[in-house]
Amino acid sequence: MRAQGNAMDYVALPKIELHAHLTGSVSRRTLHEIWLRKKEAGETDLEDPLVVMPEGKHDYNLKTFFPLFSSYIYNLLTDEESIRHAVTSVLDEFLADGVVYLELRTTPRATGCLSAEAYVRVLLDAMGAWESHYGGDDAPLHARLILSVDRRHDLATAESILALAARLRSEGHQQQRVVGLDLCGDPTARPDGGVALFTPVLGAAARDPHGLGLTVHFAEAEASGSRAELDTLLGWRPGRLGHVIWVREDEEARREIARRGLCLELCLSCNVQAGMVRGGFEGHHFGYWRGVDGPRLSLGTDDVGVFGSPLSNEYRLVAQHFKLDRDQICALAQQAIDSIFGGEAEKQRLRDIMWT
């Protein structure tokens, strides 16, 4: 299943995706379909997504990337029908790319049609319906949901997101799909340790009675790579760190990450195409961390709809630029198993799939 002749079949390789934002994972074609329906119904005056974001254009950076969400993509995904369409398409595309376990993340947000809680409930219902269509527990891909706190939020909003996660998880099987919290958003917001504002929420996420996984966007940009911020985030005891770019010169932080054996969510194409790292793919910090004992590595797509590189291609890029052979690629794909937030039964399912 993993090889075709002497070549690696990166699509057939069973893969775990832990760093995918829902809205950033919606393909341009799907956005176009949603836009077309809204346009014909007189519900939007936005320009066609295939004009604003032409297929093949992936050279976005941190300055041009975030406005796509705040002023465009969020203004298309506003009603139940468009959200269900988007979720179903995203799950179909990850399945087609060989992903067997997926943790999508999204920021609960009110739209003109839905409250923030209703928005999340629609997502969960759409995810459940998709898995039921593919056989429920026997579905080839199991999807879970992480709720994100945005750096621009105030404390009350962050508290409401934690309360929503706890409330949903208390309701039964379907809502158990909510498995964690995330800190995300524009890394230039709340610099120099200002994210300490969220310590009462994110510092408590993994503790009883919540028992949620915690992942944080960590040193994604220079503005969010200060010593004060790194100390704050590590103090929350996250299980996973996303990006981990601006710690190369901080030997103490690198040692602490290694000592804790944290899982690092590394997103090559996003980082390189957005100009977040120097030296292209060969200069990506994956090369450093793969030689360090302790951390587990998990490749992620980040925003595949914007940057256009499916997870299978991330593995292909790693093999090409870092000279990994077939056995090393398979071992890399397995590293994230023990860092998922989906529970022990799901970890065993993945071992059964990925160690055969």
CSV table of C-alpha atoms in Angstrom, one decimal:
chain,number,residue,atom,x,y,z
A,1,MET,CA,0.0,0.0,0.0
A,2,ARG,CA,2.9,2.4,0.7
A,3,ALA,CA,4.9,1.8,-2.4
A,4,GLN,CA,4.5,1.5,-6.1
A,5,GLY,CA,7.5,-0.4,-7.5
A,6,ASN,CA,10.5,1.3,-6.2
A,7,ALA,CA,8.7,4.6,-5.6
A,8,MET,CA,6.9,5.7,-2.5
A,9,ASP,CA,3.2,6.2,-2.8
A,10,TYR,CA,2.7,9.2,-0.5
A,11,VAL,CA,-1.0,9.3,-1.0
A,12,ALA,CA,-1.6,5.7,0.0
A,13,LEU,CA,0.7,6.2,3.1
A,14,PRO,CA,-1.6,6.4,6.1
A,15,LYS,CA,-1.2,9.9,7.6
A,16,ILE,CA,-2.2,11.9,10.7
A,17,GLU,CA,-3.1,15.6,10.2
A,18,LEU,CA,-2.9,17.6,13.4
A,19,HIS,CA,-2.4,21.2,12.2
A,20,ALA,CA,-5.3,22.0,9.8
A,21,HIS,CA,-7.5,25.1,10.2
A,22,LEU,CA,-10.9,24.4,8.9
A,23,THR,CA,-11.4,27.7,6.9
A,24,GLY,CA,-7.9,27.6,5.6
A,25,SER,CA,-8.4,24.0,4.4
A,26,VAL,CA,-11.4,24.8,2.1
A,27,SER,CA,-10.3,24.5,-1.5
A,28,ARG,CA,-10.7,27.4,-3.9
A,29,ARG,CA,-13.0,25.3,-6.0
A,30,THR,CA,-15.3,24.7,-3.0
A,31,LEU,CA,-15.2,28.4,-2.1
A,32,HIS,CA,-16.3,29.1,-5.7
A,33,GLU,CA,-19.2,26.7,-5.4
A,34,ILE,CA,-20.4,28.3,-2.2
A,35,TRP,CA,-19.9,31.8,-3.7
A,36,LEU,CA,-21.8,30.8,-6.8
A,37,ARG,CA,-24.8,29.7,-4.8
A,38,LYS,CA,-24.8,32.8,-2.8
A,39,LYS,CA,-24.3,35.0,-5.8
A,40,GLU,CA,-27.3,33.5,-7.6
A,41,ALA,CA,-29.4,33.9,-4.5
A,42,GLY,CA,-28.3,37.6,-4.2
A,43,GLU,CA,-26.6,36.9,-0.8
A,44,THR,CA,-23.2,38.2,-1.6
A,45,ASP,CA,-21.4,40.9,-3.5
A,46,LEU,CA,-18.0,39.4,-3.1
A,47,GLU,CA,-15.9,38.7,-6.1
A,48,ASP,CA,-15.5,35.1,-7.3
A,49,PRO,CA,-12.9,33.3,-5.2
A,50,LEU,CA,-11.2,31.9,-8.3
A,51,VAL,CA,-10.5,35.5,-9.3
A,52,VAL,CA,-9.4,36.8,-5.9
A,53,MET,CA,-7.4,33.6,-5.2
A,54,PRO,CA,-6.6,32.1,-8.6
A,55,GLU,CA,-5.8,28.4,-8.6
A,56,GLY,CA,-2.0,28.1,-8.6
A,57,LYS,CA,-1.4,31.3,-6.7
A,58,HIS,CA,0.2,30.3,-3.3
A,59,ASP,CA,2.6,33.1,-2.6
A,60,TYR,CA,0.8,34.6,0.3
A,61,ASN,CA,2.6,35.9,3.4
A,62,LEU,CA,1.6,36.9,6.9
A,63,LYS,CA,0.6,40.4,5.8
A,64,THR,CA,-1.7,39.2,2.9
A,65,PHE,CA,-2.8,35.9,4.5
A,66,PHE,CA,-4.9,37.1,7.5
A,67,PRO,CA,-7.1,39.6,5.5
A,68,LEU,CA,-8.2,36.7,3.4
A,69,PHE,CA,-10.0,35.2,6.4
A,70,SER,CA,-11.2,38.4,8.1
A,71,SER,CA,-12.6,40.0,5.0
A,72,TYR,CA,-13.3,37.2,2.5
A,73,ILE,CA,-13.4,33.6,3.5
A,74,TYR,CA,-15.3,34.3,6.8
A,75,ASN,CA,-17.9,36.3,4.8
A,76,LEU,CA,-18.6,33.3,2.6
A,77,LEU,CA,-18.9,30.6,5.4
A,78,THR,CA,-21.8,32.3,7.2
A,79,ASP,CA,-24.8,29.9,7.0
A,80,GLU,CA,-25.5,26.3,7.8
A,81,GLU,CA,-25.5,25.2,4.2
A,82,SER,CA,-22.2,26.8,3.3
A,83,ILE,CA,-20.5,25.5,6.4
A,84,ARG,CA,-21.8,21.9,5.8
A,85,HIS,CA,-20.6,22.1,2.2
A,86,ALA,CA,-17.2,23.3,3.3
A,87,VAL,CA,-16.8,20.7,6.1
A,88,THR,CA,-17.9,17.8,3.8
A,89,SER,CA,-15.5,18.9,1.1
A,90,VAL,CA,-12.6,19.3,3.4
A,91,LEU,CA,-13.1,15.8,4.9
A,92,ASP,CA,-13.5,14.3,1.4
A,93,GLU,CA,-10.2,15.9,0.3
A,94,PHE,CA,-8.2,14.8,3.3
A,95,LEU,CA,-9.6,11.2,2.9
A,96,ALA,CA,-8.6,11.3,-0.8
A,97,ASP,CA,-5.1,12.3,0.3
A,98,GLY,CA,-4.7,9.2,2.6
A,99,VAL,CA,-5.3,10.9,5.9
A,100,VAL,CA,-6.7,8.4,8.5
A,101,TYR,CA,-7.0,10.7,11.5
A,102,LEU,CA,-7.7,14.5,11.4
A,103,GLU,CA,-7.9,17.2,14.0
A,104,LEU,CA,-9.5,20.2,12.5
A,105,ARG,CA,-9.3,23.5,14.4
A,106,THR,CA,-11.7,26.4,14.2
A,107,THR,CA,-12.4,29.6,16.1
A,108,PRO,CA,-16.0,29.7,17.3
A,109,ARG,CA,-17.5,32.8,15.7
A,110,ALA,CA,-21.0,34.3,15.4
A,111,THR,CA,-22.2,35.0,11.8
A,112,GLY,CA,-25.2,36.9,10.6
A,113,CYS,CA,-27.1,33.6,10.7
A,114,LEU,CA,-25.5,31.6,13.6
A,115,SER,CA,-24.3,32.2,17.1
A,116,ALA,CA,-20.8,31.0,17.9
A,117,GLU,CA,-22.2,28.0,19.6
A,118,ALA,CA,-24.6,27.2,16.8
A,119,TYR,CA,-21.6,27.5,14.3
A,120,VAL,CA,-19.7,24.8,16.3
A,121,ARG,CA,-22.7,22.6,16.6
A,122,VAL,CA,-23.2,22.7,12.8
A,123,LEU,CA,-19.6,21.7,12.3
A,124,LEU,CA,-19.9,18.8,14.7
A,125,ASP,CA,-23.1,17.6,13.1
A,126,ALA,CA,-21.6,17.8,9.6
A,127,MET,CA,-18.5,15.8,10.8
A,128,GLY,CA,-20.7,13.2,12.4
A,129,ALA,CA,-22.9,12.9,9.3
A,130,TRP,CA,-19.8,12.5,7.1
A,131,GLU,CA,-18.4,9.7,9.3
A,132,SER,CA,-21.8,8.0,9.4
A,133,HIS,CA,-21.9,8.0,5.6
A,134,TYR,CA,-18.6,6.2,5.6
A,135,GLY,CA,-19.5,3.6,8.2
A,136,GLY,CA,-19.3,5.5,11.6
A,137,ASP,CA,-16.6,3.9,13.7
A,138,ASP,CA,-15.4,2.0,10.6
A,139,ALA,CA,-14.9,5.1,8.6
A,140,PRO,CA,-11.5,5.2,7.0
A,141,LEU,CA,-10.9,8.7,8.4
A,142,HIS,CA,-11.8,9.8,12.0
A,143,ALA,CA,-12.2,13.5,12.4
A,144,ARG,CA,-12.0,15.5,15.7
A,145,LEU,CA,-12.4,19.2,16.5
A,146,ILE,CA,-10.1,21.7,18.3
A,147,LEU,CA,-11.6,25.1,19.3
A,148,SER,CA,-9.2,28.0,18.9
A,149,VAL,CA,-8.7,31.1,21.0
A,150,ASP,CA,-7.5,34.0,18.8
A,151,ARG,CA,-4.8,36.2,20.1
A,152,ARG,CA,-7.0,39.2,19.5
A,153,HIS,CA,-9.8,37.9,21.8
A,154,ASP,CA,-10.4,39.3,25.2
A,155,LEU,CA,-10.3,37.1,28.3
A,156,ALA,CA,-14.1,36.8,28.5
A,157,THR,CA,-14.3,35.4,24.9
A,158,ALA,CA,-11.5,32.9,25.7
A,159,GLU,CA,-13.5,31.9,28.8
A,160,SER,CA,-16.6,31.4,26.7
A,161,ILE,CA,-14.7,29.1,24.3
A,162,LEU,CA,-13.4,26.9,27.2
A,163,ALA,CA,-16.9,26.8,28.6
A,164,LEU,CA,-18.4,25.8,25.2
A,165,ALA,CA,-15.9,23.0,24.9
A,166,ALA,CA,-16.7,21.7,28.3
A,167,ARG,CA,-20.4,22.0,27.7
A,168,LEU,CA,-20.2,20.1,24.5
A,169,ARG,CA,-18.1,17.3,25.9
A,170,SER,CA,-20.6,16.8,28.7
A,171,GLU,CA,-23.4,16.1,26.3
A,172,GLY,CA,-22.5,12.7,24.9
A,173,HIS,CA,-20.8,10.8,22.1
A,174,GLN,CA,-21.2,13.2,19.2
A,175,GLN,CA,-19.8,16.1,21.2
A,176,GLN,CA,-16.8,14.1,22.3
A,177,ARG,CA,-15.4,15.1,19.0
A,178,VAL,CA,-14.2,18.3,20.7
A,179,VAL,CA,-10.8,17.2,21.9
A,180,GLY,CA,-8.8,20.3,22.6
A,181,LEU,CA,-8.1,24.0,22.6
A,182,ASP,CA,-5.6,26.0,20.5
A,183,LEU,CA,-4.0,29.5,20.6
A,184,CYS,CA,-3.9,31.0,17.1
A,185,GLY,CA,-4.3,34.2,15.1
A,186,ASP,CA,-2.1,37.0,13.9
A,187,PRO,CA,1.3,36.4,15.7
A,188,THR,CA,1.9,40.2,15.8
A,189,ALA,CA,-1.1,40.6,18.2
A,190,ARG,CA,-0.3,40.7,21.9
A,191,PRO,CA,3.5,40.6,21.5
A,192,ASP,CA,6.1,40.5,24.3
A,193,GLY,CA,4.2,38.1,26.5
A,194,GLY,CA,0.8,39.8,26.2
A,195,VAL,CA,-0.8,36.4,25.7
A,196,ALA,CA,-0.4,35.8,29.5
A,197,LEU,CA,-3.9,37.4,29.5
A,198,PHE,CA,-5.2,33.9,28.6
A,199,THR,CA,-3.4,31.9,31.3
A,200,PRO,CA,-6.6,31.4,33.4
A,201,VAL,CA,-8.2,29.7,30.4
A,202,LEU,CA,-5.4,27.9,28.5
A,203,GLY,CA,-3.4,27.1,31.6
A,204,ALA,CA,-6.5,25.3,32.9
A,205,ALA,CA,-7.6,23.5,29.7
A,206,ALA,CA,-5.8,20.2,30.3
A,207,ARG,CA,-6.6,20.0,34.0
A,208,ASP,CA,-9.6,18.5,35.6
A,209,PRO,CA,-12.5,18.9,35.1
A,210,HIS,CA,-11.8,19.8,31.5
A,211,GLY,CA,-9.2,17.3,30.4
A,212,LEU,CA,-8.7,18.9,27.0
A,213,GLY,CA,-5.7,18.7,24.8
A,214,LEU,CA,-3.8,21.9,24.4
A,215,THR,CA,-1.8,23.0,21.3
A,216,VAL,CA,-0.4,26.5,20.8
A,217,HIS,CA,1.0,28.4,17.8
A,218,PHE,CA,4.5,28.9,19.2
A,219,ALA,CA,7.2,31.3,17.8
A,220,GLU,CA,5.4,31.4,14.5
A,221,ALA,CA,6.9,34.8,13.8
A,222,GLU,CA,9.6,36.9,15.3
A,223,ALA,CA,7.0,39.1,17.0
A,224,SER,CA,5.7,36.0,18.9
A,225,GLY,CA,9.1,34.6,19.7
A,226,SER,CA,10.1,36.6,22.7
A,227,ARG,CA,11.4,34.9,25.8
A,228,ALA,CA,8.5,36.2,27.8
A,229,GLU,CA,6.0,34.7,25.4
A,230,LEU,CA,7.8,31.4,25.2
A,231,ASP,CA,7.9,31.1,29.0
A,232,THR,CA,4.2,31.9,29.2
A,233,LEU,CA,3.2,29.4,26.6
A,234,LEU,CA,5.3,26.6,28.0
A,235,GLY,CA,3.9,27.4,31.4
A,236,TRP,CA,0.5,26.3,30.2
A,237,ARG,CA,1.9,22.8,29.7
A,238,PRO,CA,0.8,22.3,26.1
A,239,GLY,CA,1.0,18.8,24.6
A,240,ARG,CA,1.9,20.2,21.1
A,241,LEU,CA,3.5,23.2,19.6
A,242,GLY,CA,2.7,24.6,16.2
A,243,HIS,CA,5.4,26.0,13.8
A,244,VAL,CA,8.2,26.5,16.4
A,245,ILE,CA,10.2,28.7,14.0
A,246,TRP,CA,11.8,31.5,16.1
A,247,VAL,CA,13.6,29.4,18.7
A,248,ARG,CA,16.8,28.5,16.8
A,249,GLU,CA,18.9,31.0,18.7
A,250,ASP,CA,17.3,30.2,22.1
A,251,GLU,CA,19.2,27.2,23.3
A,252,GLU,CA,17.4,27.1,26.6
A,253,ALA,CA,14.0,26.9,25.0
A,254,ARG,CA,15.1,24.2,22.6
A,255,ARG,CA,16.4,22.1,25.5
A,256,GLU,CA,13.1,22.5,27.4
A,257,ILE,CA,11.1,21.5,24.4
A,258,ALA,CA,13.3,18.4,24.0
A,259,ARG,CA,13.2,17.6,27.7
A,260,ARG,CA,9.4,17.6,27.7
A,261,GLY,CA,9.2,15.4,24.6
A,262,LEU,CA,6.6,17.7,23.1
A,263,CYS,CA,5.0,17.1,19.7
A,264,LEU,CA,6.0,19.7,17.1
A,265,GLU,CA,3.5,20.4,14.3
A,266,LEU,CA,5.7,21.5,11.4
A,267,CYS,CA,4.3,23.0,8.2
A,268,LEU,CA,6.9,23.1,5.5
A,269,SER,CA,5.0,24.6,2.5
A,270,CYS,CA,3.2,27.2,4.5
A,271,ASN,CA,6.4,28.3,6.2
A,272,VAL,CA,8.5,28.5,3.0
A,273,GLN,CA,5.9,30.0,0.7
A,274,ALA,CA,4.8,32.6,3.2
A,275,GLY,CA,8.5,33.6,3.8
A,276,MET,CA,8.4,32.6,7.4
A,277,VAL,CA,11.7,30.7,7.3
A,278,ARG,CA,15.0,31.4,5.6
A,279,GLY,CA,16.8,29.1,3.2
A,280,GLY,CA,13.8,27.5,1.4
A,281,PHE,CA,12.9,23.9,2.1
A,282,GLU,CA,16.5,22.8,2.8
A,283,GLY,CA,16.7,25.6,5.5
A,284,HIS,CA,13.5,24.6,7.2
A,285,HIS,CA,13.8,23.8,10.9
A,286,PHE,CA,12.5,20.3,10.3
A,287,GLY,CA,16.1,19.4,9.5
A,288,TYR,CA,17.2,20.6,13.0
A,289,TRP,CA,14.4,18.9,15.0
A,290,ARG,CA,14.6,15.5,13.3
A,291,GLY,CA,18.1,15.2,14.8
A,292,VAL,CA,17.0,16.1,18.3
A,293,ASP,CA,16.1,13.3,20.8
A,294,GLY,CA,12.8,13.9,22.7
A,295,PRO,CA,10.3,15.7,20.5
A,296,ARG,CA,7.9,14.0,18.2
A,297,LEU,CA,7.4,15.5,14.8
A,298,SER,CA,4.1,15.8,13.0
A,299,LEU,CA,3.8,17.2,9.5
A,300,GLY,CA,0.8,19.4,8.9
A,301,THR,CA,-0.7,21.3,6.0
A,302,ASP,CA,-1.7,24.4,8.0
A,303,ASP,CA,-3.9,26.1,5.3
A,304,VAL,CA,-3.9,23.7,2.4
A,305,GLY,CA,-6.7,25.7,0.7
A,306,VAL,CA,-4.4,28.8,0.6
A,307,PHE,CA,-1.0,27.3,0.2
A,308,GLY,CA,-2.1,24.4,-1.9
A,309,SER,CA,0.1,21.6,-0.6
A,310,PRO,CA,-1.7,18.4,0.5
A,311,LEU,CA,-0.2,16.3,3.3
A,312,SER,CA,1.0,13.7,0.9
A,313,ASN,CA,3.1,16.4,-0.8
A,314,GLU,CA,4.6,17.5,2.6
A,315,TYR,CA,5.9,14.0,3.0
A,316,ARG,CA,7.2,14.1,-0.5
A,317,LEU,CA,9.0,17.4,0.1
A,318,VAL,CA,10.6,16.0,3.3
A,319,ALA,CA,11.9,12.9,1.5
A,320,GLN,CA,13.3,15.0,-1.3
A,321,HIS,CA,14.9,17.8,0.6
A,322,PHE,CA,16.1,15.8,3.7
A,323,LYS,CA,16.9,12.6,1.9
A,324,LEU,CA,14.6,10.3,3.9
A,325,ASP,CA,14.1,6.8,2.7
A,326,ARG,CA,10.9,4.8,2.7
A,327,ASP,CA,11.3,3.4,6.2
A,328,GLN,CA,12.2,6.8,7.6
A,329,ILE,CA,9.1,8.3,6.0
A,330,CYS,CA,6.9,5.5,7.5
A,331,ALA,CA,8.4,6.0,10.9
A,332,LEU,CA,7.9,9.8,10.6
A,333,ALA,CA,4.2,9.3,9.8
A,334,GLN,CA,3.8,7.2,13.0
A,335,GLN,CA,5.5,9.7,15.3
A,336,ALA,CA,2.3,11.6,16.0
A,337,ILE,CA,0.2,8.7,17.2
A,338,ASP,CA,0.8,9.2,20.9
A,339,SER,CA,0.3,13.0,20.5
A,340,ILE,CA,-3.3,13.0,19.2
A,341,PHE,CA,-6.0,14.3,21.5
A,342,GLY,CA,-8.5,11.6,20.5
A,343,GLY,CA,-7.9,9.1,23.3
A,344,GLU,CA,-6.4,5.7,23.8
A,345,ALA,CA,-8.8,3.7,21.7
A,346,GLU,CA,-8.1,6.0,18.7
A,347,LYS,CA,-4.3,5.7,19.3
A,348,GLN,CA,-4.7,1.9,19.2
A,349,ARG,CA,-6.7,2.1,16.0
A,350,LEU,CA,-3.9,4.2,14.4
A,351,ARG,CA,-1.2,1.7,15.6
A,352,ASP,CA,-3.2,-1.1,14.0
A,353,ILE,CA,-3.4,0.8,10.7
A,354,MET,CA,0.0,2.4,10.6
A,355,TRP,CA,2.2,-0.4,12.0
A,356,THR,CA,1.0,-3.1,9.5
